[in-house]
Amino acid sequence: MKPTTNIDIQKIREDFPVLHQKVYNKKLVYFDNGATTQKPQSVIDKINELHSFTNSSIHRGVHYLSGLMTEEYEAAREKVRSFINAKEKSEIIFSSGTTASINMIAFSFGEKYISEGDEIIISEMEHHSNIVPWQLLCERKKAVLKIIPFDENGELIISEFKKLISDKTKLISVTHTSNTLGTVNPVKEIINIAHKINIPVLLDGAQAIQHEKIDVQELDVDFYVFSGHKIYGPTGTGILYGKQKWLEEMPPWQGGGDMVDKVSFTKTTFNSLPFKFEAGTPNYIGAIGLAKALDYVENIGVEKIKSYEKELLNYSTRELNKIDGLKILGHSKDKISVQSFIIESIHPYDMGMILDKLGVAVRTGSHCAQPVMDHFGIDGSLRASMVFYNSFEEIDILIDGIKKAQSMLK
Ligand code: PMP
């Protein structure tokens, strides 16, 4: 029996043109949403409209189109502010994605606050983009990176986290939700622990923003980052939210147009927030497309999305567990609709290839989280990541596909 749902899935699917196609003459089943999500028609139309009629570089023009684009770009910033309930619009910096946002903080925060011997804490379940920028910073500054381990369920071990904190800790940067294990981390608890001793916290929200309501003021988080393309917006867009007090104090990380106030060969002064961190012509059409995607999500309702995706998670867990030799990685109490799994005696790549030929798009490999693979002593897994436009019937197709591939590969 399939669970009932409060979401009109057929109506929603009509909004996503990519979903209505066949691959290898099979109905496409798209379960690679953790890598990137598909775009609703409203986002596609908006981007098309802007390119067709209003394109003009923002902020610097006195003419009509430039004014129009500037207004829409700044309205997009306001949309993001309200979506994550930031206090100020100036705390919202547009970037090209999560990776760019983290690198920006690692460079700028690192430049100002990190010195030799200082410590930064991340976790064992981070995406590479929340590992490597800190490794590069630690190398530049001779600082030390410390790692919070996770347990057999894929949950961070908070008692170990507490032991890692010292008077040298300068920043904690953890993922809100794991792209591999699906774990939703106890970020409020982490922030409370850190703030008791005045340590700022950065949350990587790349896999959280599309699954649950984010309120940065309620979380009291210092930095929150995410990518537009994972929340039904365009690629090459992303957000860095930072508390004003940090952003004011942090130096710019890239120099160029728009981020300056006055430029001369003797002294250059910088623009105010958020422009100080937006050097060059930004991806303004992308940013407006992202705002349109947030409208789309809000129209459905974040809570509705969350509860339907929970049903997808529960149903897929039940069905995957029935398959002989299949092991799901990650059994946290609070988990998003992401299933990473391995199958006895079958290489994930071989399974992924056969599923692909059956029209089912899953991801194979390390999911840019090699330390997670090392934890389990494997070099890769399969990952099916589901969102609100996926259906229980599609999960059945995946399950049948796995069984079919199993019989072919054994
Ligand atoms: N962090 C997490 C948890 C992710 O899942 C991803 C994307 N897979 C990233 C960071 C990087 O995002 P992007 O490639 O959009 O910068």
GROMACS .gro file of C-alpha atoms and ligand atoms in nm:
model
  426
    1MET     CA    1   0.000   0.000   0.000
    2LYS     CA    2   0.131   0.341  -0.094
    3PRO     CA    3   0.099   0.629   0.153
    4THR     CA    4  -0.155   0.897   0.073
    5THR     CA    5  -0.025   1.242   0.005
    6ASN     CA    6  -0.143   1.598   0.046
    7ILE     CA    7   0.049   1.701  -0.265
    8ASP     CA    8  -0.099   1.704  -0.616
    9ILE     CA    9   0.200   1.533  -0.766
   10GLN     CA   10   0.067   1.514  -1.124
   11LYS     CA   11  -0.007   1.885  -1.128
   12ILE     CA   12   0.336   1.965  -0.986
   13ARG     CA   13   0.512   1.744  -1.239
   14GLU     CA   14   0.349   1.939  -1.520
   15ASP     CA   15   0.551   2.240  -1.407
   16PHE     CA   16   0.883   2.063  -1.479
   17PRO     CA   17   0.938   2.009  -1.853
   18VAL     CA   18   1.253   1.799  -1.808
   19LEU     CA   19   1.054   1.527  -1.634
   20HIS     CA   20   0.836   1.458  -1.937
   21GLN     CA   21   1.081   1.281  -2.156
   22LYS     CA   22   1.201   0.937  -2.235
   23VAL     CA   23   1.560   0.825  -2.217
   24TYR     CA   24   1.656   0.507  -2.405
   25ASN     CA   25   1.284   0.490  -2.483
   26LYS     CA   26   1.203   0.456  -2.113
   27LYS     CA   27   1.018   0.704  -1.895
   28LEU     CA   28   1.279   0.920  -1.720
   29VAL     CA   29   1.293   0.867  -1.344
   30TYR     CA   30   1.508   1.144  -1.205
   31PHE     CA   31   1.660   1.059  -0.867
   32ASP     CA   32   1.971   1.275  -0.887
   33ASN     CA   33   1.821   1.575  -0.711
   34GLY     CA   34   2.102   1.587  -0.455
   35ALA     CA   35   2.337   1.681  -0.739
   36THR     CA   36   2.097   1.928  -0.896
   37THR     CA   37   1.722   1.983  -0.911
   38GLN     CA   38   1.507   2.044  -1.218
   39LYS     CA   39   1.357   2.385  -1.291
   40PRO     CA   40   0.989   2.475  -1.298
   41GLN     CA   41   0.851   2.648  -1.606
   42SER     CA   42   0.809   2.974  -1.411
   43VAL     CA   43   1.187   2.994  -1.354
   44ILE     CA   44   1.264   2.904  -1.716
   45ASP     CA   45   1.013   3.164  -1.841
   46LYS     CA   46   1.149   3.434  -1.614
   47ILE     CA   47   1.508   3.380  -1.729
   48ASN     CA   48   1.393   3.376  -2.090
   49GLU     CA   49   1.193   3.695  -2.042
   50LEU     CA   50   1.486   3.876  -1.883
   51HIS     CA   51   1.726   3.773  -2.158
   52SER     CA   52   1.470   3.862  -2.422
   53PHE     CA   53   1.350   4.201  -2.298
   54THR     CA   54   1.522   4.355  -1.998
   55ASN     CA   55   1.884   4.247  -1.992
   56SER     CA   56   2.111   4.529  -1.887
   57SER     CA   57   2.399   4.554  -1.639
   58ILE     CA   58   2.279   4.653  -1.293
   59HIS     CA   59   2.371   4.932  -1.050
   60ARG     CA   60   2.583   5.137  -1.286
   61GLY     CA   61   2.337   5.262  -1.543
   62VAL     CA   62   2.108   5.563  -1.544
   63HIS     CA   63   1.901   5.429  -1.830
   64TYR     CA   64   1.564   5.256  -1.816
   65LEU     CA   65   1.666   4.893  -1.857
   66SER     CA   66   1.952   4.918  -1.610
   67GLY     CA   67   1.715   5.066  -1.354
   68LEU     CA   68   1.464   4.790  -1.414
   69MET     CA   69   1.721   4.513  -1.378
   70THR     CA   70   1.866   4.674  -1.065
   71GLU     CA   71   1.521   4.688  -0.908
   72GLU     CA   72   1.454   4.321  -0.988
   73TYR     CA   73   1.798   4.216  -0.862
   74GLU     CA   74   1.750   4.396  -0.532
   75ALA     CA   75   1.397   4.257  -0.504
   76ALA     CA   76   1.551   3.910  -0.546
   77ARG     CA   77   1.782   3.986  -0.254
   78GLU     CA   78   1.480   4.085  -0.047
   79LYS     CA   79   1.309   3.759  -0.147
   80VAL     CA   80   1.607   3.557  -0.022
   81ARG     CA   81   1.614   3.763   0.298
   82SER     CA   82   1.253   3.686   0.374
   83PHE     CA   83   1.286   3.321   0.268
   84ILE     CA   84   1.553   3.255   0.532
   85ASN     CA   85   1.427   3.528   0.766
   86ALA     CA   86   1.753   3.723   0.781
   87LYS     CA   87   1.730   4.046   0.976
   88GLU     CA   88   1.882   4.268   0.707
   89LYS     CA   89   1.885   4.261   0.329
   90SER     CA   90   2.251   4.364   0.344
   91GLU     CA   91   2.331   4.028   0.507
   92ILE     CA   92   2.247   3.848   0.182
   93ILE     CA   93   2.541   3.814  -0.058
   94PHE     CA   94   2.486   3.662  -0.401
   95SER     CA   95   2.753   3.415  -0.504
   96SER     CA   96   2.790   3.145  -0.767
   97GLY     CA   97   2.701   2.865  -0.525
   98THR     CA   98   2.776   2.694  -0.196
   99THR     CA   99   3.136   2.628  -0.297
  100ALA     CA  100   3.198   2.993  -0.377
  101SER     CA  101   3.028   3.105  -0.055
  102ILE     CA  102   3.242   2.877   0.164
  103ASN     CA  103   3.560   2.979  -0.016
  104MET     CA  104   3.463   3.342   0.030
  105ILE     CA  105   3.430   3.295   0.407
  106ALA     CA  106   3.743   3.082   0.430
  107PHE     CA  107   3.941   3.354   0.257
  108SER     CA  108   3.786   3.663   0.415
  109PHE     CA  109   3.718   3.538   0.769
  110GLY     CA  110   4.043   3.344   0.753
  111GLU     CA  111   4.241   3.651   0.653
  112LYS     CA  112   4.115   3.849   0.949
  113TYR     CA  113   4.071   3.600   1.229
  114ILE     CA  114   4.291   3.294   1.172
  115SER     CA  115   4.654   3.283   1.284
  116GLU     CA  116   4.916   3.018   1.341
  117GLY     CA  117   4.799   2.747   1.582
  118ASP     CA  118   4.430   2.841   1.561
  119GLU     CA  119   4.177   2.564   1.515
  120ILE     CA  120   3.878   2.516   1.286
  121ILE     CA  121   3.629   2.235   1.343
  122ILE     CA  122   3.446   2.057   1.061
  123SER     CA  123   3.291   1.710   1.051
  124GLU     CA  124   3.362   1.374   0.896
  125MET     CA  125   3.047   1.395   0.679
  126GLU     CA  126   3.132   1.715   0.492
  127HIS     CA  127   3.113   1.762   0.118
  128HIS     CA  128   3.460   1.835  -0.024
  129SER     CA  129   3.362   2.199  -0.059
  130ASN     CA  130   3.343   2.225   0.319
  131ILE     CA  131   3.676   2.049   0.364
  132VAL     CA  132   3.923   2.170   0.104
  133PRO     CA  133   3.879   2.550   0.152
  134TRP     CA  134   3.963   2.497   0.522
  135GLN     CA  135   4.261   2.278   0.438
  136LEU     CA  136   4.389   2.551   0.207
  137LEU     CA  137   4.334   2.812   0.478
  138CYS     CA  138   4.508   2.598   0.740
  139GLU     CA  139   4.802   2.556   0.507
  140ARG     CA  140   4.823   2.931   0.442
  141LYS     CA  141   4.795   3.022   0.809
  142LYS     CA  142   4.952   2.717   0.975
  143ALA     CA  143   4.622   2.653   1.150
  144VAL     CA  144   4.478   2.315   1.250
  145LEU     CA  145   4.169   2.138   1.118
  146LYS     CA  146   3.978   1.915   1.363
  147ILE     CA  147   3.713   1.664   1.264
  148ILE     CA  148   3.390   1.565   1.444
  149PRO     CA  149   3.334   1.191   1.382
  150PHE     CA  150   2.997   1.027   1.310
  151ASP     CA  151   2.859   0.703   1.451
  152GLU     CA  152   2.716   0.388   1.290
  153ASN     CA  153   2.382   0.560   1.227
  154GLY     CA  154   2.551   0.848   1.052
  155GLU     CA  155   2.494   1.090   1.340
  156LEU     CA  156   2.758   1.331   1.463
  157ILE     CA  157   2.902   1.232   1.801
  158ILE     CA  158   2.834   1.543   2.002
  159SER     CA  159   3.038   1.428   2.305
  160GLU     CA  160   3.343   1.406   2.073
  161PHE     CA  161   3.260   1.748   1.929
  162LYS     CA  162   3.270   1.898   2.279
  163LYS     CA  163   3.612   1.744   2.338
  164LEU     CA  164   3.748   1.905   2.019
  165ILE     CA  165   3.667   2.258   2.130
  166SER     CA  166   3.957   2.448   2.285
  167ASP     CA  167   4.053   2.807   2.350
  168LYS     CA  168   4.215   2.801   2.007
  169THR     CA  169   3.890   2.721   1.822
  170LYS     CA  170   3.802   3.007   1.591
  171LEU     CA  171   3.524   2.867   1.374
  172ILE     CA  172   3.296   2.565   1.341
  173SER     CA  173   3.180   2.480   0.990
  174VAL     CA  174   2.944   2.185   0.952
  175THR     CA  175   2.687   2.068   0.708
  176HIS     CA  176   2.327   2.121   0.810
  177THR     CA  177   2.232   1.805   0.622
  178SER     CA  178   2.460   1.539   0.475
  179ASN     CA  179   2.442   1.490   0.096
  180THR     CA  180   2.543   1.126   0.140
  181LEU     CA  181   2.393   0.999   0.465
  182GLY     CA  182   2.090   1.225   0.462
  183THR     CA  183   2.156   1.312   0.826
  184VAL     CA  184   1.999   1.631   0.953
  185ASN     CA  185   2.250   1.745   1.211
  186PRO     CA  186   2.153   1.891   1.551
  187VAL     CA  187   2.268   2.231   1.435
  188LYS     CA  188   2.082   2.426   1.703
  189GLU     CA  189   2.264   2.229   1.972
  190ILE     CA  190   2.599   2.280   1.794
  191ILE     CA  191   2.537   2.654   1.770
  192ASN     CA  192   2.435   2.678   2.136
  193ILE     CA  193   2.749   2.496   2.247
  194ALA     CA  194   2.969   2.713   2.024
  195HIS     CA  195   2.807   3.042   2.121
  196LYS     CA  196   2.851   2.978   2.492
  197ILE     CA  197   3.219   3.036   2.425
  198ASN     CA  198   3.172   3.291   2.147
  199ILE     CA  199   3.275   3.071   1.856
  200PRO     CA  200   3.095   3.149   1.528
  201VAL     CA  201   2.927   2.873   1.329
  202LEU     CA  202   2.893   2.832   0.953
  203LEU     CA  203   2.627   2.594   0.825
  204ASP     CA  204   2.646   2.440   0.479
  205GLY     CA  205   2.280   2.442   0.382
  206ALA     CA  206   2.325   2.300   0.030
  207GLN     CA  207   2.112   1.995   0.115
  208ALA     CA  208   1.886   2.153   0.376
  209ILE     CA  209   1.738   2.463   0.216
  210GLN     CA  210   1.521   2.264  -0.030
  211HIS     CA  211   1.387   2.029   0.237
  212GLU     CA  212   1.291   2.240   0.537
  213LYS     CA  213   1.217   2.589   0.661
  214ILE     CA  214   1.535   2.777   0.740
  215ASP     CA  215   1.520   3.066   0.983
  216VAL     CA  216   1.867   3.206   1.032
  217GLN     CA  217   1.759   3.431   1.321
  218GLU     CA  218   1.595   3.145   1.505
  219LEU     CA  219   1.904   2.929   1.447
  220ASP     CA  220   2.119   3.226   1.549
  221VAL     CA  221   2.372   3.097   1.295
  222ASP     CA  222   2.663   3.324   1.199
  223PHE     CA  223   2.695   3.212   0.835
  224TYR     CA  224   2.453   3.009   0.623
  225VAL     CA  225   2.531   2.912   0.263
  226PHE     CA  226   2.343   2.734  -0.015
  227SER     CA  227   2.323   2.689  -0.393
  228GLY     CA  228   2.038   2.808  -0.614
  229HIS     CA  229   2.048   2.507  -0.845
  230LYS     CA  230   1.962   2.267  -0.564
  231ILE     CA  231   1.642   2.456  -0.483
  232TYR     CA  232   1.496   2.460  -0.836
  233GLY     CA  233   1.683   2.775  -0.937
  234PRO     CA  234   1.949   2.832  -1.202
  235THR     CA  235   2.305   2.700  -1.188
  236GLY     CA  236   2.577   2.950  -1.104
  237THR     CA  237   2.372   3.109  -0.827
  238GLY     CA  238   2.414   3.084  -0.454
  239ILE     CA  239   2.386   3.264  -0.125
  240LEU     CA  240   2.614   3.361   0.154
  241TYR     CA  241   2.419   3.479   0.454
  242GLY     CA  242   2.634   3.635   0.725
  243LYS     CA  243   2.548   3.825   1.039
  244GLN     CA  244   2.607   4.190   0.976
  245LYS     CA  245   2.866   4.224   1.253
  246TRP     CA  246   3.089   3.963   1.086
  247LEU     CA  247   3.042   4.089   0.732
  248GLU     CA  248   3.118   4.446   0.841
  249GLU     CA  249   3.446   4.340   1.001
  250MET     CA  250   3.559   4.095   0.732
  251PRO     CA  251   3.776   4.223   0.446
  252PRO     CA  252   3.661   4.191   0.084
  253TRP     CA  253   3.781   3.876  -0.083
  254GLN     CA  254   3.777   3.978  -0.448
  255GLY     CA  255   3.855   4.321  -0.586
  256GLY     CA  256   3.686   4.478  -0.886
  257GLY     CA  257   3.393   4.685  -0.999
  258ASP     CA  258   3.094   4.750  -0.772
  259MET     CA  259   3.270   4.647  -0.450
  260VAL     CA  260   3.451   4.980  -0.426
  261ASP     CA  261   3.355   5.326  -0.309
  262LYS     CA  262   3.649   5.537  -0.432
  263VAL     CA  263   3.948   5.410  -0.626
  264SER     CA  264   4.277   5.593  -0.660
  265PHE     CA  265   4.638   5.483  -0.683
  266THR     CA  266   4.702   5.605  -0.331
  267LYS     CA  267   4.395   5.470  -0.153
  268THR     CA  268   4.087   5.268  -0.239
  269THR     CA  269   3.782   5.254  -0.015
  270PHE     CA  270   3.516   4.985  -0.026
  271ASN     CA  271   3.145   4.985  -0.087
  272SER     CA  272   2.900   4.909   0.193
  273LEU     CA  273   2.734   4.569   0.247
  274PRO     CA  274   2.636   4.361   0.062
  275PHE     CA  275   2.822   4.509  -0.238
  276LYS     CA  276   3.162   4.484  -0.067
  277PHE     CA  277   3.142   4.111  -0.136
  278GLU     CA  278   2.999   4.126  -0.488
  279ALA     CA  279   3.288   4.228  -0.712
  280GLY     CA  280   3.223   4.243  -1.085
  281THR     CA  281   2.905   4.202  -1.286
  282PRO     CA  282   2.701   3.953  -1.089
  283ASN     CA  283   2.480   3.679  -1.227
  284TYR     CA  284   2.181   3.910  -1.185
  285ILE     CA  285   1.952   3.714  -1.416
  286GLY     CA  286   2.038   3.399  -1.224
  287ALA     CA  287   1.969   3.571  -0.892
  288ILE     CA  288   1.626   3.681  -1.015
  289GLY     CA  289   1.564   3.326  -1.139
  290LEU     CA  290   1.656   3.198  -0.794
  291ALA     CA  291   1.402   3.432  -0.635
  292LYS     CA  292   1.141   3.296  -0.874
  293ALA     CA  293   1.231   2.942  -0.764
  294LEU     CA  294   1.184   3.045  -0.399
  295ASP     CA  295   0.840   3.183  -0.492
  296TYR     CA  296   0.759   2.847  -0.646
  297VAL     CA  297   0.864   2.656  -0.334
  298GLU     CA  298   0.669   2.893  -0.110
  299ASN     CA  299   0.360   2.853  -0.322
  300ILE     CA  300   0.361   2.480  -0.261
  301GLY     CA  301   0.460   2.530   0.102
  302VAL     CA  302   0.784   2.422   0.269
  303GLU     CA  303   0.602   2.225   0.540
  304LYS     CA  304   0.395   2.038   0.281
  305ILE     CA  305   0.712   1.956   0.088
  306LYS     CA  306   0.880   1.835   0.404
  307SER     CA  307   0.601   1.601   0.504
  308TYR     CA  308   0.563   1.454   0.153
  309GLU     CA  309   0.939   1.398   0.123
  310LYS     CA  310   0.930   1.222   0.460
  311GLU     CA  311   0.675   0.981   0.308
  312LEU     CA  312   0.908   0.924   0.013
  313LEU     CA  313   1.192   0.853   0.256
  314ASN     CA  314   0.987   0.609   0.463
  315TYR     CA  315   0.850   0.427   0.161
  316SER     CA  316   1.191   0.398  -0.009
  317THR     CA  317   1.354   0.281   0.316
  318ARG     CA  318   1.094   0.006   0.353
  319GLU     CA  319   1.124  -0.109  -0.009
  320LEU     CA  320   1.504  -0.087  -0.033
  321ASN     CA  321   1.538  -0.288   0.288
  322LYS     CA  322   1.349  -0.575   0.124
  323ILE     CA  323   1.625  -0.620  -0.135
  324ASP     CA  324   1.873  -0.899  -0.063
  325GLY     CA  325   2.225  -0.779   0.005
  326LEU     CA  326   2.135  -0.408  -0.001
  327LYS     CA  327   2.270  -0.188   0.276
  328ILE     CA  328   2.154   0.168   0.330
  329LEU     CA  329   2.422   0.407   0.458
  330GLY     CA  330   2.281   0.645   0.716
  331HIS     CA  331   2.000   0.577   0.961
  332SER     CA  332   1.980   0.902   1.150
  333LYS     CA  333   1.663   0.982   1.344
  334ASP     CA  334   1.618   1.298   1.142
  335LYS     CA  335   1.693   1.234   0.776
  336ILE     CA  336   1.613   1.395   0.441
  337SER     CA  337   1.488   1.198   0.140
  338VAL     CA  338   1.833   1.083   0.032
  339GLN     CA  339   1.923   0.716   0.016
  340SER     CA  340   2.283   0.607  -0.028
  341PHE     CA  341   2.325   0.235  -0.054
  342ILE     CA  342   2.558  -0.041  -0.155
  343ILE     CA  343   2.470  -0.387  -0.283
  344GLU     CA  344   2.667  -0.697  -0.199
  345SER     CA  345   2.905  -0.814  -0.475
  346ILE     CA  346   2.793  -0.543  -0.718
  347HIS     CA  347   2.998  -0.236  -0.801
  348PRO     CA  348   2.786   0.082  -0.773
  349TYR     CA  349   2.899   0.190  -1.117
  350ASP     CA  350   2.774  -0.130  -1.282
  351MET     CA  351   2.441  -0.099  -1.105
  352GLY     CA  352   2.417   0.270  -1.196
  353MET     CA  353   2.484   0.192  -1.563
  354ILE     CA  354   2.205  -0.065  -1.579
  355LEU     CA  355   1.960   0.159  -1.394
  356ASP     CA  356   2.044   0.434  -1.641
  357LYS     CA  357   1.952   0.210  -1.933
  358LEU     CA  358   1.619   0.151  -1.758
  359GLY     CA  359   1.563   0.527  -1.748
  360VAL     CA  360   1.650   0.568  -1.380
  361ALA     CA  361   1.900   0.844  -1.303
  362VAL     CA  362   2.087   0.780  -0.978
  363ARG     CA  363   2.430   0.900  -0.875
  364THR     CA  364   2.723   0.667  -0.825
  365GLY     CA  365   3.061   0.735  -0.668
  366SER     CA  366   3.179   0.917  -0.360
  367HIS     CA  367   2.932   1.208  -0.389
  368CYS     CA  368   3.221   1.449  -0.322
  369ALA     CA  369   3.240   1.309   0.030
  370GLN     CA  370   3.536   1.071   0.019
  371PRO     CA  371   3.586   1.071   0.399
  372VAL     CA  372   3.233   0.928   0.433
  373MET     CA  373   3.329   0.647   0.193
  374ASP     CA  374   3.653   0.592   0.390
  375HIS     CA  375   3.445   0.562   0.708
  376PHE     CA  376   3.262   0.263   0.557
  377GLY     CA  377   3.574   0.127   0.384
  378ILE     CA  378   3.419   0.157   0.037
  379ASP     CA  379   3.510   0.359  -0.268
  380GLY     CA  380   3.160   0.456  -0.366
  381SER     CA  381   2.788   0.402  -0.330
  382LEU     CA  382   2.466   0.453  -0.520
  383ARG     CA  383   2.252   0.748  -0.423
  384ALA     CA  384   1.886   0.811  -0.495
  385SER     CA  385   1.784   1.158  -0.383
  386MET     CA  386   1.412   1.232  -0.396
  387VAL     CA  387   1.217   1.556  -0.393
  388PHE     CA  388   0.853   1.662  -0.406
  389TYR     CA  389   0.810   1.596  -0.779
  390ASN     CA  390   0.908   1.231  -0.735
  391SER     CA  391   0.641   0.968  -0.680
  392PHE     CA  392   0.600   0.636  -0.501
  393GLU     CA  393   0.559   0.474  -0.845
  394GLU     CA  394   0.904   0.600  -0.940
  395ILE     CA  395   1.045   0.437  -0.627
  396ASP     CA  396   0.884   0.111  -0.745
  397ILE     CA  397   1.058   0.152  -1.081
  398LEU     CA  398   1.390   0.199  -0.900
  399ILE     CA  399   1.331  -0.109  -0.685
  400ASP     CA  400   1.236  -0.323  -0.988
  401GLY     CA  401   1.539  -0.191  -1.172
  402ILE     CA  402   1.773  -0.284  -0.888
  403LYS     CA  403   1.628  -0.637  -0.878
  404LYS     CA  404   1.659  -0.673  -1.253
  405ALA     CA  405   2.020  -0.551  -1.248
  406GLN     CA  406   2.095  -0.783  -0.958
  407SER     CA  407   1.979  -1.083  -1.157
  408MET     CA  408   2.184  -0.972  -1.457
  409LEU     CA  409   2.503  -0.908  -1.259
  410LYS     CA  410   2.502  -1.209  -1.030
  411PMP     N1  411   2.774   2.101   0.024
  411PMP     C1  412   2.688   2.000   0.008
  411PMP     C2  413   2.634   1.930   0.130
  411PMP     C3  414   2.650   1.958  -0.120
  411PMP     O1  415   2.566   1.857  -0.136
  411PMP     C4  416   2.704   2.027  -0.232
  411PMP     C5  417   2.668   1.987  -0.373
  411PMP     N2  418   2.663   1.851  -0.397
  411PMP     C6  419   2.791   2.132  -0.209
  411PMP     C7  420   2.824   2.166  -0.080
  411PMP     C8  421   2.852   2.210  -0.322
  411PMP     O2  422   2.753   2.280  -0.391
  411PMP     P1  423   2.786   2.353  -0.529
  411PMP     O3  424   2.857   2.254  -0.614
  411PMP     O4  425   2.654   2.394  -0.581
  411PMP     O5  426   2.873   2.471  -0.496
   0.00000   0.00000   0.00000
